[in-house]
PDB file of C-alpha atoms in Angstrom:
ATOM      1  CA  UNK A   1      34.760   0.239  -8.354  1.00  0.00           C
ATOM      2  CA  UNK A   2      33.272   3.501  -7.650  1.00  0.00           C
ATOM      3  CA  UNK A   3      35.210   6.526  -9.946  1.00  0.00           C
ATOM      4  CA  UNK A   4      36.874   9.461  -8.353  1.00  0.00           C
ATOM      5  CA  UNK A   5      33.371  11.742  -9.542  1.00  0.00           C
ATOM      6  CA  UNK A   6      34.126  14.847 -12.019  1.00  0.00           C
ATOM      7  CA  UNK A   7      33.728  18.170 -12.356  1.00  0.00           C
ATOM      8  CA  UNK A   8      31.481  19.823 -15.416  1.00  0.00           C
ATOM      9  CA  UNK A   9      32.425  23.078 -16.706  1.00  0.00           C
ATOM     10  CA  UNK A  10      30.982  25.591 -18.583  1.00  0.00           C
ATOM     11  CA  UNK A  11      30.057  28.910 -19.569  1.00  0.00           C
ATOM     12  CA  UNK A  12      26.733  31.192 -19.641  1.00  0.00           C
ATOM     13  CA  UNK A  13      26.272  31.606 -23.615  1.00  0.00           C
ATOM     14  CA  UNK A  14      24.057  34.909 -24.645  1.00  0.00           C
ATOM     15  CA  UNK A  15      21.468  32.601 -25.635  1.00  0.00           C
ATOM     16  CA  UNK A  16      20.978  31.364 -22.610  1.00  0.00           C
ATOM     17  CA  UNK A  17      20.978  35.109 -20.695  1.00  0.00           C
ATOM     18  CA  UNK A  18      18.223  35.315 -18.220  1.00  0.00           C
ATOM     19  CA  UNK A  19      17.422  32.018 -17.635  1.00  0.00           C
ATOM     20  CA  UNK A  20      17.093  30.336 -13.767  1.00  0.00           C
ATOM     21  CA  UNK A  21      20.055  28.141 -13.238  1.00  0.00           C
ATOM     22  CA  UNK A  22      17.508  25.283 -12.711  1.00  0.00           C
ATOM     23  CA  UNK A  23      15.785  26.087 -15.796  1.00  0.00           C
ATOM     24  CA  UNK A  24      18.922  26.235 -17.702  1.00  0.00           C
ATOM     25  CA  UNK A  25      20.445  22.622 -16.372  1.00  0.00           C
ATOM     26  CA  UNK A  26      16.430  21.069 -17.097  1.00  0.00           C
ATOM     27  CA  UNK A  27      16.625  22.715 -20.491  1.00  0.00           C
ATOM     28  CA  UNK A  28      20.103  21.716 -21.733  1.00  0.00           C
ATOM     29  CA  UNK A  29      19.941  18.323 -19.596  1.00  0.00           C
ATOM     30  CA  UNK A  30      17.191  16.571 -20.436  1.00  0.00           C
ATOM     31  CA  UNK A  31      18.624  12.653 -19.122  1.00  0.00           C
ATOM     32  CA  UNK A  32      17.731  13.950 -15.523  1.00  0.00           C
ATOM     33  CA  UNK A  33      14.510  15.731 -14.078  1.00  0.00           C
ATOM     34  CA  UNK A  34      13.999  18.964 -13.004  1.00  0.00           C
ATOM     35  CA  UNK A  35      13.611  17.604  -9.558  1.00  0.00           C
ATOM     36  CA  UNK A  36      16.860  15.554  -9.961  1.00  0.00           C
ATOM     37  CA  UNK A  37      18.258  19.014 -11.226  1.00  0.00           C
ATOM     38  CA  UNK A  38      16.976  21.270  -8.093  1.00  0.00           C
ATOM     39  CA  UNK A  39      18.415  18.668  -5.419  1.00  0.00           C
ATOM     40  CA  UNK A  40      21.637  18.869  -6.871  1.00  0.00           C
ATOM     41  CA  UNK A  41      21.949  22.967  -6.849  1.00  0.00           C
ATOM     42  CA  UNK A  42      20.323  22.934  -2.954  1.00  0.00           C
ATOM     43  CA  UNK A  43      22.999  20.615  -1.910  1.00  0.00           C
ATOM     44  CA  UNK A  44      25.738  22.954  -3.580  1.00  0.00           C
ATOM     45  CA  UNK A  45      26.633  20.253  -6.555  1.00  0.00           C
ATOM     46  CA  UNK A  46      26.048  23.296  -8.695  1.00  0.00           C
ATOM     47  CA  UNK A  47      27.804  26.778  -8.187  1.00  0.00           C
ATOM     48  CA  UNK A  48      27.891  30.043 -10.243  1.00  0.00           C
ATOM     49  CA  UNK A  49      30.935  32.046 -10.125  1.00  0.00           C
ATOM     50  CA  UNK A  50      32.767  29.176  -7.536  1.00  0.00           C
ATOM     51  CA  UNK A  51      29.867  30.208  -5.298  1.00  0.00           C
ATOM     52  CA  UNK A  52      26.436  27.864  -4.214  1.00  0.00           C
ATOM     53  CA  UNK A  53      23.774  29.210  -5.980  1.00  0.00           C
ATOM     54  CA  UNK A  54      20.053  29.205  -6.194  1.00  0.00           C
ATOM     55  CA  UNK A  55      17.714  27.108  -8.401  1.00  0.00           C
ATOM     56  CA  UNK A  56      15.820  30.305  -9.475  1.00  0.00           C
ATOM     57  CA  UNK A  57      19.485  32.676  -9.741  1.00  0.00           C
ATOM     58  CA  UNK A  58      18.914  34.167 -13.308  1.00  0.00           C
ATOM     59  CA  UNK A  59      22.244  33.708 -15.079  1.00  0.00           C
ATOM     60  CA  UNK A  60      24.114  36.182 -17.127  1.00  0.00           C
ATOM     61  CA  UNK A  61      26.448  36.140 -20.173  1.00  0.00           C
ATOM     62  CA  UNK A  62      29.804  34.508 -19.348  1.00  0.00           C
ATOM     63  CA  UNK A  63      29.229  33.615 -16.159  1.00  0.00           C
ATOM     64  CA  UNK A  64      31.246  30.246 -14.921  1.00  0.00           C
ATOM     65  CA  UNK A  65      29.116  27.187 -14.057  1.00  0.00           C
ATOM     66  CA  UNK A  66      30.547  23.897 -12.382  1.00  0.00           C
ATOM     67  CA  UNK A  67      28.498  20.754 -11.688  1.00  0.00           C
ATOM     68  CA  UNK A  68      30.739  18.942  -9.041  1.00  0.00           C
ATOM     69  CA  UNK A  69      29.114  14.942  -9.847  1.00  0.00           C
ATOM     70  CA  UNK A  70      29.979  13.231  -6.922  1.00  0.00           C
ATOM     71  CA  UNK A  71      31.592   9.304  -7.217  1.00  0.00           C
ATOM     72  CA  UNK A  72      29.722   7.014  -8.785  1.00  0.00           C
ATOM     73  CA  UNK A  73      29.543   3.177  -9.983  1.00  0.00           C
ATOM     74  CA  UNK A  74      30.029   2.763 -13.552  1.00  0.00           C
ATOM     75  CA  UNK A  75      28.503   0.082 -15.792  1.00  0.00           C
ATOM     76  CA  UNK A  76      31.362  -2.767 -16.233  1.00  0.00           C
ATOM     77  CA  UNK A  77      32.835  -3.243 -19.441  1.00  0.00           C
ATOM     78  CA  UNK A  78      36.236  -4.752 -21.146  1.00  0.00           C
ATOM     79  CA  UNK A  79      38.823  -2.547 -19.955  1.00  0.00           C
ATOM     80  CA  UNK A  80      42.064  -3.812 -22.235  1.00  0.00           C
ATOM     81  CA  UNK A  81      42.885  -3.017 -25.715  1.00  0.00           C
ATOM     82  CA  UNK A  82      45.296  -4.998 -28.086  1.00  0.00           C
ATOM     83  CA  UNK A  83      48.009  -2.666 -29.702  1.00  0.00           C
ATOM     84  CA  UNK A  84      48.341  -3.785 -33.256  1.00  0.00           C
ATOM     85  CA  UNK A  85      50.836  -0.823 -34.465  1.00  0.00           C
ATOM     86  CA  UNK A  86      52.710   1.594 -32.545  1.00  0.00           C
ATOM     87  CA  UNK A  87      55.724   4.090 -33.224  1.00  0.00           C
ATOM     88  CA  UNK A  88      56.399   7.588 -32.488  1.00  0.00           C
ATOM     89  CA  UNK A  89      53.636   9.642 -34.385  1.00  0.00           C
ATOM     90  CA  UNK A  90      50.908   6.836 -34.824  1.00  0.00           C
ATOM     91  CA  UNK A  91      49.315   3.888 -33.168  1.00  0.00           C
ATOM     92  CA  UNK A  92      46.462   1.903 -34.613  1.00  0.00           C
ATOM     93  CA  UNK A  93      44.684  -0.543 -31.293  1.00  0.00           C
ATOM     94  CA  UNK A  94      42.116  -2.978 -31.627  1.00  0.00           C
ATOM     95  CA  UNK A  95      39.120  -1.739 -29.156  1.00  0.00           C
ATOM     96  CA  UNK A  96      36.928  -4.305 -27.896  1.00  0.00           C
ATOM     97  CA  UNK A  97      33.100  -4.347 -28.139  1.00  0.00           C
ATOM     98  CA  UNK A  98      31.225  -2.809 -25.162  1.00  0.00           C
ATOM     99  CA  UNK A  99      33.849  -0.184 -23.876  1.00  0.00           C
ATOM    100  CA  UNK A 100      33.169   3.799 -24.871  1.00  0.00           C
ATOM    101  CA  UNK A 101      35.502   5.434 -26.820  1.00  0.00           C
ATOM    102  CA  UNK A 102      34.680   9.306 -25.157  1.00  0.00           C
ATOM    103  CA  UNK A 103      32.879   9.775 -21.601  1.00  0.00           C
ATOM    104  CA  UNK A 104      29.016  10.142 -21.387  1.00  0.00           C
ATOM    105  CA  UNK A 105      26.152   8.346 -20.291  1.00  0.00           C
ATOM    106  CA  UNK A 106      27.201   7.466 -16.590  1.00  0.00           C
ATOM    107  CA  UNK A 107      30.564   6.605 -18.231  1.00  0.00           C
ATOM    108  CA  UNK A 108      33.891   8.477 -16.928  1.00  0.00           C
ATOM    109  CA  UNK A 109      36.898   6.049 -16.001  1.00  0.00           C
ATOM    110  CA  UNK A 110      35.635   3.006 -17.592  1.00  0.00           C
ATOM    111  CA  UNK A 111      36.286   4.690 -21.101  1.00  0.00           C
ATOM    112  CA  UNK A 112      39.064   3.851 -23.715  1.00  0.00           C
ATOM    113  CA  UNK A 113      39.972   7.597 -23.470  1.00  0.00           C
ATOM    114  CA  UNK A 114      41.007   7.131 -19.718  1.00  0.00           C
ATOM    115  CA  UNK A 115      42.799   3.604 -20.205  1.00  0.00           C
ATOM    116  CA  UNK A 116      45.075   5.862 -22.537  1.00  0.00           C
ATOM    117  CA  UNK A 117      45.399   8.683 -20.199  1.00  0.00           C
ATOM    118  CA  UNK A 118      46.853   5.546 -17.422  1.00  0.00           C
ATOM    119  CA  UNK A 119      48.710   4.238 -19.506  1.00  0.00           C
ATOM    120  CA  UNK A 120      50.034   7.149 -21.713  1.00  0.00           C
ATOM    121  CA  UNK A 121      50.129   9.757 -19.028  1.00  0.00           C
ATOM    122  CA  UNK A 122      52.813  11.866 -20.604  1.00  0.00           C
ATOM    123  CA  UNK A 123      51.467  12.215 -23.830  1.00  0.00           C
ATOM    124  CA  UNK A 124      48.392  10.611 -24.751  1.00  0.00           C
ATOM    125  CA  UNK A 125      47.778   9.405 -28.181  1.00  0.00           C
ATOM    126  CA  UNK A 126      44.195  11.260 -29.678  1.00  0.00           C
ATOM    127  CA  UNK A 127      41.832   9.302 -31.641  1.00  0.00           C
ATOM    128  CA  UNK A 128      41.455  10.102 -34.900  1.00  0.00           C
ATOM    129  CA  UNK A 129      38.226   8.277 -35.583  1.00  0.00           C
ATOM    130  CA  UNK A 130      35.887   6.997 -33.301  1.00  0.00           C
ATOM    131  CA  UNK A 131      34.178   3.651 -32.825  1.00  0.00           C
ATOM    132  CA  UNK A 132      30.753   3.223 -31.129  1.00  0.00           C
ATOM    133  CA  UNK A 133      30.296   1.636 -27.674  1.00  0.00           C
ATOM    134  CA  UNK A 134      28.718  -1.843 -29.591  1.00  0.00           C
ATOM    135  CA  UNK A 135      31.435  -1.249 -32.318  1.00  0.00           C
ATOM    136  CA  UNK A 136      34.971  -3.552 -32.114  1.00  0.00           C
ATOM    137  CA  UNK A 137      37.625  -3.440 -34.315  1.00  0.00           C
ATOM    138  CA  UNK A 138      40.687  -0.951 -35.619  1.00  0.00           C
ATOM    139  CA  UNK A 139      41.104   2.394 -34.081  1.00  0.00           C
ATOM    140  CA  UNK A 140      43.521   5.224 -35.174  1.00  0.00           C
ATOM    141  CA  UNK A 141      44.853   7.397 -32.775  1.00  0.00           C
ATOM    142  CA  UNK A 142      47.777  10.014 -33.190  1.00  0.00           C
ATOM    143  CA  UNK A 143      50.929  10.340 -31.126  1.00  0.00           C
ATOM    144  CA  UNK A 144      52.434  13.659 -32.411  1.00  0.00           C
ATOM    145  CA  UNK A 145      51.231  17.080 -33.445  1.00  0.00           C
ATOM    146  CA  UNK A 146      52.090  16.486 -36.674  1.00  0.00           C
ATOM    147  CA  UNK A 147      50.579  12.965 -37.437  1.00  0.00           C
ATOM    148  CA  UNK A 148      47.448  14.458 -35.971  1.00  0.00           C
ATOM    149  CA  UNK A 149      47.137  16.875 -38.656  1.00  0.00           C
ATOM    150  CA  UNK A 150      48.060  14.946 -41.414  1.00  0.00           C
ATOM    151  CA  UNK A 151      45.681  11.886 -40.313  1.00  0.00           C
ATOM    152  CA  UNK A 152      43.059  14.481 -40.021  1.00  0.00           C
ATOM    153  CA  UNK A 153      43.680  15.462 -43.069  1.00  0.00           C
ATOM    154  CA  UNK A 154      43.448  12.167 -44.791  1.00  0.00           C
ATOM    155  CA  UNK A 155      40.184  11.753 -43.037  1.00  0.00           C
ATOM    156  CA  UNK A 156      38.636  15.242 -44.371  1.00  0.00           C
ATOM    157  CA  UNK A 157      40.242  14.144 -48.074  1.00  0.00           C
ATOM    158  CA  UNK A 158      38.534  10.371 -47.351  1.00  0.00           C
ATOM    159  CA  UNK A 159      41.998   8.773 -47.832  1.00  0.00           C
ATOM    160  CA  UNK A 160      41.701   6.898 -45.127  1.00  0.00           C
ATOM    161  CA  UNK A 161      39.904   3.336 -46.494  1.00  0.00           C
ATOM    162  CA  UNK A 162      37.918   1.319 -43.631  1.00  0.00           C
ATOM    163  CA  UNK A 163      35.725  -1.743 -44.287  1.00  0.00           C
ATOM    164  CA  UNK A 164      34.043  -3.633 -41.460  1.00  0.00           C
ATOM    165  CA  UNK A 165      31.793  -6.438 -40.973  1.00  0.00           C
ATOM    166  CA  UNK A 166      28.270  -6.785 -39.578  1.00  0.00           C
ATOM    167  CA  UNK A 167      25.296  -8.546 -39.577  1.00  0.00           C
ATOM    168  CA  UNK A 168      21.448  -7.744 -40.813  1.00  0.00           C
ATOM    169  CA  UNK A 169      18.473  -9.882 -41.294  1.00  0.00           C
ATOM    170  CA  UNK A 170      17.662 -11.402 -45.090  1.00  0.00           C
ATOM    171  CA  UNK A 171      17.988  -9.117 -47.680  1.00  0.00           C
ATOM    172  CA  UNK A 172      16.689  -9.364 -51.159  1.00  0.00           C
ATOM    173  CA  UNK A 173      19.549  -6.758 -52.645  1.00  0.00           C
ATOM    174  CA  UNK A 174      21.771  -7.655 -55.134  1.00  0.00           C
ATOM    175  CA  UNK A 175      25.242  -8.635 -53.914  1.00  0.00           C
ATOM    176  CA  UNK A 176      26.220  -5.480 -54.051  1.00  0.00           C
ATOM    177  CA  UNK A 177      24.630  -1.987 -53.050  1.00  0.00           C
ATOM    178  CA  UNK A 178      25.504   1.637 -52.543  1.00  0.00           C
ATOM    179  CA  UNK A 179      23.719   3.717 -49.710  1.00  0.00           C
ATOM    180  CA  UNK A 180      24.720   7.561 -49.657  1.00  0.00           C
ATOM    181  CA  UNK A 181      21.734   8.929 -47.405  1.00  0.00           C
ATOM    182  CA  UNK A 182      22.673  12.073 -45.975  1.00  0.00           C
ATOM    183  CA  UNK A 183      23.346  11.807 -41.996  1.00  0.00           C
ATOM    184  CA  UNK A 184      22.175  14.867 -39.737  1.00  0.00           C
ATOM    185  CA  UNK A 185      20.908  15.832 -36.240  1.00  0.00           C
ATOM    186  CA  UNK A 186      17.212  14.748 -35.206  1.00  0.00           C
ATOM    187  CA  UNK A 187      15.657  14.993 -32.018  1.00  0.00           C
ATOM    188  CA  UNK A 188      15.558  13.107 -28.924  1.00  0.00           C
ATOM    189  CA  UNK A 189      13.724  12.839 -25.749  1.00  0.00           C
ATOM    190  CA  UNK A 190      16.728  12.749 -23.275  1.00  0.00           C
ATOM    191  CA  UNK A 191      19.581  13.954 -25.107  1.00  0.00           C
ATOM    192  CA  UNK A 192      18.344  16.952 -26.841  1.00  0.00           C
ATOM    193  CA  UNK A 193      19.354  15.276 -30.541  1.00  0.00           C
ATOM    194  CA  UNK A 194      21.193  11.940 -31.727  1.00  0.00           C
ATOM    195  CA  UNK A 195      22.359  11.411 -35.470  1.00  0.00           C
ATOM    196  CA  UNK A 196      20.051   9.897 -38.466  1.00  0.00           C
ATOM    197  CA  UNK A 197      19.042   9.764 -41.542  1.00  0.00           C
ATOM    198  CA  UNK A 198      18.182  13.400 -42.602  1.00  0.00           C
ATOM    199  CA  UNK A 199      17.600  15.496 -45.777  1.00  0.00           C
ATOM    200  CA  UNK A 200      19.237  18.277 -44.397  1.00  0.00           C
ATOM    201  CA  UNK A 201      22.417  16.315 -42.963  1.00  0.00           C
ATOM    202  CA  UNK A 202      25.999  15.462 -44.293  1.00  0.00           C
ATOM    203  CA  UNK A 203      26.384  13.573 -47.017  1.00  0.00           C
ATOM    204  CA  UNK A 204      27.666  10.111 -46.257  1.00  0.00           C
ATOM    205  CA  UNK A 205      28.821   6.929 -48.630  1.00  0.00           C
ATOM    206  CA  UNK A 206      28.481   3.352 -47.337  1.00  0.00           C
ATOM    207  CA  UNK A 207      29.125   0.931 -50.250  1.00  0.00           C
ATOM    208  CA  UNK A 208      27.802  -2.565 -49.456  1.00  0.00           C
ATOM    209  CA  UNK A 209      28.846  -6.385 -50.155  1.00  0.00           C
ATOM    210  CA  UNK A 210      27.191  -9.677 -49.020  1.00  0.00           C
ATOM    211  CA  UNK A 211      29.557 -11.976 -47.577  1.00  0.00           C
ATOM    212  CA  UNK A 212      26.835 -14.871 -47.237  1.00  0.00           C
ATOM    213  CA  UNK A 213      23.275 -15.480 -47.320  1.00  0.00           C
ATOM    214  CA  UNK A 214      21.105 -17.543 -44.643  1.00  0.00           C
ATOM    215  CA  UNK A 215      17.840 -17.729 -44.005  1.00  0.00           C
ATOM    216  CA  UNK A 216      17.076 -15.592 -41.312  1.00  0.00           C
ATOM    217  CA  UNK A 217      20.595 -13.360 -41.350  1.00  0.00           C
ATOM    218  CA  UNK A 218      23.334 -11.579 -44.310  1.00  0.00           C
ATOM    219  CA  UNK A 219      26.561 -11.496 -43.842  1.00  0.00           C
ATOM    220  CA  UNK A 220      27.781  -7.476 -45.170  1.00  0.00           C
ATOM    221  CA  UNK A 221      30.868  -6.442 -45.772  1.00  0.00           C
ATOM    222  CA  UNK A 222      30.914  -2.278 -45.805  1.00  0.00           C
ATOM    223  CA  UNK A 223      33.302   0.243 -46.645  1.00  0.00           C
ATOM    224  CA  UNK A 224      32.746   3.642 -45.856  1.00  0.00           C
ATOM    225  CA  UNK A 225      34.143   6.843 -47.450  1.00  0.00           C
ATOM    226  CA  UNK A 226      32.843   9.022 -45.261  1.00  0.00           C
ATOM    227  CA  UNK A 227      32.834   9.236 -41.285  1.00  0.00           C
ATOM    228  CA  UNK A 228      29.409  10.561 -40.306  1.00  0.00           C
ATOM    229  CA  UNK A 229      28.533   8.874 -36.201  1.00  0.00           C
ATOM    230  CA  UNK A 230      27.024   5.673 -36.381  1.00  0.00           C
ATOM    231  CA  UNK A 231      26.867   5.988 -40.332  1.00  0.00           C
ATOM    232  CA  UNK A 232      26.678   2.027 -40.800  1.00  0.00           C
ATOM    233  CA  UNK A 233      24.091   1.461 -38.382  1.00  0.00           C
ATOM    234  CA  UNK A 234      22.360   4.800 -40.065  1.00  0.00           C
ATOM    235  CA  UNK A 235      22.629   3.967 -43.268  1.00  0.00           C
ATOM    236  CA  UNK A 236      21.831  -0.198 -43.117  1.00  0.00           C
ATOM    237  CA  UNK A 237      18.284   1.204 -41.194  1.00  0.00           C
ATOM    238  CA  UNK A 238      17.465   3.365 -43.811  1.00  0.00           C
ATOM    239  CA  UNK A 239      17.892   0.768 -46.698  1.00  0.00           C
ATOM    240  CA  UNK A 240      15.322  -1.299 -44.575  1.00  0.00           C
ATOM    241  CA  UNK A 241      18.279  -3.535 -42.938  1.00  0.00           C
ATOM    242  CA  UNK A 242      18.643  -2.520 -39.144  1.00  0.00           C
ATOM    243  CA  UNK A 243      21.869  -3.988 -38.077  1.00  0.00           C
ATOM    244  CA  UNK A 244      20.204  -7.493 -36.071  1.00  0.00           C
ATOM    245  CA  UNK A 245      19.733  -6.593 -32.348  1.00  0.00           C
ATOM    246  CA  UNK A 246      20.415  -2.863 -32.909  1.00  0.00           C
ATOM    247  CA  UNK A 247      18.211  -0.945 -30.062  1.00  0.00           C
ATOM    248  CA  UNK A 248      18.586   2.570 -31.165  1.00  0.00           C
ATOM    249  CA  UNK A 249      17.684   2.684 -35.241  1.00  0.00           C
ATOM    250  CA  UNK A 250      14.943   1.194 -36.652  1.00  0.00           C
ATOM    251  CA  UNK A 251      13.591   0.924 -40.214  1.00  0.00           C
ATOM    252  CA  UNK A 252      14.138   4.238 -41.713  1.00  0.00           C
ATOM    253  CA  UNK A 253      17.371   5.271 -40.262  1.00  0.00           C
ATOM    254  CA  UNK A 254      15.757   7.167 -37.682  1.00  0.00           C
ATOM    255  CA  UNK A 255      16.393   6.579 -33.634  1.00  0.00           C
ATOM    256  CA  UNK A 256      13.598   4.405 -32.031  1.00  0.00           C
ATOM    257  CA  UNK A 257      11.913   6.603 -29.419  1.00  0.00           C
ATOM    258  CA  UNK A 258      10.830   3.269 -27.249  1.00  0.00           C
ATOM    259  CA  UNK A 259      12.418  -0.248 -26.352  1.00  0.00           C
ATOM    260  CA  UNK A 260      11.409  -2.188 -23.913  1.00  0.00           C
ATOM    261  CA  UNK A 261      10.177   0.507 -21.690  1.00  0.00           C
ATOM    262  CA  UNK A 262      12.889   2.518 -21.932  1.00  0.00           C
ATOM    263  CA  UNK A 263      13.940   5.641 -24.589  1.00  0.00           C
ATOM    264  CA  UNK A 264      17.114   4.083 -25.992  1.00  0.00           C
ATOM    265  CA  UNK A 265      20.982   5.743 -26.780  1.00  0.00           C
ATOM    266  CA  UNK A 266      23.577   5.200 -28.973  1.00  0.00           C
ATOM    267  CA  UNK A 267      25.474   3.471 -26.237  1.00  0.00           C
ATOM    268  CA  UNK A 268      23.022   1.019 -26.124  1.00  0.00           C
ATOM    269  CA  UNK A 269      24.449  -2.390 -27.221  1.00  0.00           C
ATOM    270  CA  UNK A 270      23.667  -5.591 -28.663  1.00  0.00           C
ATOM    271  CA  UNK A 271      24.445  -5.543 -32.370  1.00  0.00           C
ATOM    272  CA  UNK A 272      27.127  -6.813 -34.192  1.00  0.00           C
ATOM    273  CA  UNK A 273      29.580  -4.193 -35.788  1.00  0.00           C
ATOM    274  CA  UNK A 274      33.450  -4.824 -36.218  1.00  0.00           C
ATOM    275  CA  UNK A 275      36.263  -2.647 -38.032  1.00  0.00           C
ATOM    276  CA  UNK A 276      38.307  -5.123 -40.280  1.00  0.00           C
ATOM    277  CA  UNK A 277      40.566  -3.377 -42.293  1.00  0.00           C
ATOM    278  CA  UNK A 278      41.979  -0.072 -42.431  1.00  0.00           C
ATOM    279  CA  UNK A 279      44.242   1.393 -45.087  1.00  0.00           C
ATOM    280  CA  UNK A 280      46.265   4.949 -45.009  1.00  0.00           C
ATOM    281  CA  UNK A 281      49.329   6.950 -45.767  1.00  0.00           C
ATOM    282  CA  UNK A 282      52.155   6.765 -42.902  1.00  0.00           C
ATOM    283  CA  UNK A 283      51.636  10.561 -42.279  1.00  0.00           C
ATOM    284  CA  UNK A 284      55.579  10.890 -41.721  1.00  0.00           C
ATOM    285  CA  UNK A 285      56.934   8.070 -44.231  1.00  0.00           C
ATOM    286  CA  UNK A 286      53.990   8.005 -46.540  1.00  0.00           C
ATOM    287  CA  UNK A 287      54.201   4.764 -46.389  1.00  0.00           C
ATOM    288  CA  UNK A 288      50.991   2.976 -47.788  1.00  0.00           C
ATOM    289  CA  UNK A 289      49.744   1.226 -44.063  1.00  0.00           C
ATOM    290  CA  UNK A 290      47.367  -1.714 -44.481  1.00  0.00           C
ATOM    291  CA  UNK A 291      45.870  -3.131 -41.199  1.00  0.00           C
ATOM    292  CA  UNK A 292      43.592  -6.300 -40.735  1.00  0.00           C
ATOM    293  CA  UNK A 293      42.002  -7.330 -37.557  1.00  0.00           C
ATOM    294  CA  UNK A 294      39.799 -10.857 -37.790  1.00  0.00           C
ATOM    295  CA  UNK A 295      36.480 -10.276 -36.815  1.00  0.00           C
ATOM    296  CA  UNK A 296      34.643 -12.002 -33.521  1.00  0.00           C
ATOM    297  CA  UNK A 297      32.893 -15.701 -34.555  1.00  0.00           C
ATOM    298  CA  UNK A 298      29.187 -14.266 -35.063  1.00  0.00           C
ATOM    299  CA  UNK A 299      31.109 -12.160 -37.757  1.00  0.00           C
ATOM    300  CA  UNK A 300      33.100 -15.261 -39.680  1.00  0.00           C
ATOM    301  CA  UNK A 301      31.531 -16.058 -42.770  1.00  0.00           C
ATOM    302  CA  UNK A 302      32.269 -19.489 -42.297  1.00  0.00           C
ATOM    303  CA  UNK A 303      29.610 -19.732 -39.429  1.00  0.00           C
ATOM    304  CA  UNK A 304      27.190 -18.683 -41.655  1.00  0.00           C
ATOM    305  CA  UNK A 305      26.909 -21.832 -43.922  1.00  0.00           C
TER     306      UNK A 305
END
């Protein structure tokens, strides 16, 4: 089905004082062309002030800047989400591999954030945590003002315990391994930066456990401290284990720049990542919550043997 289209909306920054409203949508949008960028403000997609404007219009601090996207067809993708707790404050789902958690990257409607928004119109519950688009498993999400805080909390204190499952090549570690690489910002070609391994990033904790050994593929069980984005795929790259079929990080822990002809994203899918278990403090009853979700087949350590 084609969306409803949206509306993008921001403001002039002094930074960016001076600069041609073409320039400035080329610059800080690098996933389309400059061409791509100058058809849109001719057509009046773009206006300055609630006004069509002019691809070379230099732009001034504060000024108000709307791209009107028109409709488009999004990629499909599972659509439904199993609720595995729910009360007033809290709700924990299970969020299936495939669907985005926030929209980007041609992705508005068909988002887990929307699905909430229909069917939580009056008060939407707000994720605490975030899952990737490949990523299945356990999401927390906050129904009240209060739970928010004190969830957010818990996440900023690393009370909140998660362990998930995924899958790597053969791996000579021992059993069990530790990986606390620090996670920052690095460059990319289309989206100005995506998240790797980086000296001058965020500390992060992954510790490590193999499920079962084949020949060709390992079984890990990991349980992270910390939340850092894609911080298991990160991390597993950087140890020289790229999750198997992961198109975005290679050995290292750094984003590939080229698959298959194309400059990959981290919505790109095809790996196997799930979120297991998750463990926290009722933020009203402080009641110790544990929470298991079984994990798809690929992920069943029985299939491994």
């Amino acid at each position: 089905m084609i969306n409803q289209g949206y509306v993008y909306q921001e403001h002039v920054q002094p930074r960016d004082q001076g600069l041609t409203v073409l320039a400035y949508y080329t610059q800080t949008y690098q996933h389309s062309s400059g061409q791509e960028w100058e058809a849109r403000i001719v057509s009046g997609q773009i206006l300055l002030n609630d006004y069509p404007t002019d691809p070379d219009t230099c732009l001034q601090t504060g000024q108000h800047l709307q791209y009107h996207r028109p409709p488009w067809q999004e990629p499909d993708v599972p659509l439904t989400f199993e609720v595995i707790y729910e009360d007033p404050d809290l709700m924990v789902i299970a969020k299936p591999a495939g669907l985005p958690v926030l929209p980007g990257a041609g992705f508005l409607e068909h988002t887990l954030l929307y699905q909430l928004q229909y069917r939580y119109p009056h008060k939407t519950p707000v994720p605490i945590h975030r899952l990737g688009r490949g990523t299945s498993g356990l999401m927390l999400l906050a129904r009240s003002a209060r739970a928010r805080a004190h969830l957010s909390q818990q996440m900023r204190n690393q009370q909140i315990h998660k362990i998930y499952r995924t899958l790597v090549g053969s791996i000579t570690t021992p059993d069990q391994f530790t990986i606390t690489q620090p996670i920052g910002k690095l460059p990319h070609p289309s989206l100005g930066y995506v998240y790797g391994a980086s000296l001058t990033g965020l500390a992060a904790h992954s510790s490590c456990q193999v499920l079962r050994r084949h020949s060709s593929t390992t079984l890990l069980e990991v349980t992270i401290r910390t939340g850092r984005p894609h911080q298991i795929r990160i991390h597993l790259a950087f140890a020289g284990y790229p999750l198997l079929n992961d198109p975005l990080y290679g050995l290292g822990g750094v984003p590939l720049l080229l698959t298959e002809g194309k400059v990959p994203v981290p919505g790109d899918i095809g790996y196997h990542l799930h979120a297991t278990q998750l463990r926290l403090q009722h933020p009203i009853t402080k009641a110790t919550m544990d929470l298991n979700y079984p994990p798809p087949p690929e992920l069943v350590d029985s299939l491994m043997c």
